[in-house]
Amino acid sequence: MPDAAQPAADEKVRSESPLHVAIIMDGNGRWAAARGLPRAEGHRRGVEALRRVVRAANELGILHLTIFSFSSENWSRPASEIGDLFGLLRRFIRNDLATLHRDGVRVRVIGEREGLEPDICALLGEAEELTRANTRLNLVVAFNYGSRQEIARAAQRLAREAAQGQRDPASIDADTLGRYLDAPDIPDPDLIIRTSGEQRLSNFLMWQAAYSELVFVPMHWPDFDKAALESAIAEYSTRERRFGGLVAKTGS
Ligand code: IPE
Ligand code: IPE
Ligand code: MG
């Protein structure tokens, strides 16, 4: 249960902040290269940025923060870099889980769990289990995640139910498929931020991003901080969200 000092959920709903912010944390390698450092150092500094941003998101009253941590396509990187990234995830969970829990953060993980090393799966499961009852901020970690793969998994489950006669194919609409994605209870992101100047989704939340506002910032992820998050939110608040209609509205 959140303590009395924390903003109540309805207070957050009335705030100007987007309720769900999703971040493509990009540019660790270029940050390091620009300083003559190994890419691993960029990733290590990226974890520090993540810590800052989770804290800031909590302070700013964001309810859901999704972070792109490792993509289905990142397996094409050299094994040593994959090892560095997995090592950092292990360390992040081991070192930060207690703090996240204390701060009322619920950890959720989206992406393909199968094929991951058993100790990584165990750590992810432990983080989800320990923080299950927390309500202040959902931290959704997209790990071994790809949007096409997520949609394909959902389609497969629906097809299996149809083949077993448990579902009429004609009943499958967009809402149905949405309920078979990895975190169906988390609302679509209001704001998606990508750092490092790249302007693409790279297979991140493509279904859920249908009406998200996209903000691309030139800075590399290790430099990202609360001020940068606030500035992206300020940009978001200037956007007029129409959802295909004529009446402007904000929030999701
Ligand atoms: C983001 O930084 C971290 C991951 C993709 C895991 P990059 O490693 O993509 O850094 P750049 O894009 O090469 O600079
Ligand atoms: C997206 O960044 C994946 C993560 C941030 C985890 P990439 O660096 O892998 O994306 P591309 O290859 O530049 O599109
Ligand atoms: Mg990159």
Coordinates of C-alpha atoms in Angstrom, one line a residue, residues 2-8 11 136:
P2 CA 1.3 3.5 -0.8
D3 CA 1.9 5.6 2.3
A4 CA 0.0 8.8 3.1
A5 CA 2.8 11.1 1.8
Q6 CA 2.4 9.7 -1.8
P7 CA 0.0 11.2 -4.2
A8 CA -3.3 9.3 -4.5
E11 CA -4.6 13.2 -7.9
R136 CA 2.9 3.9 -6.8

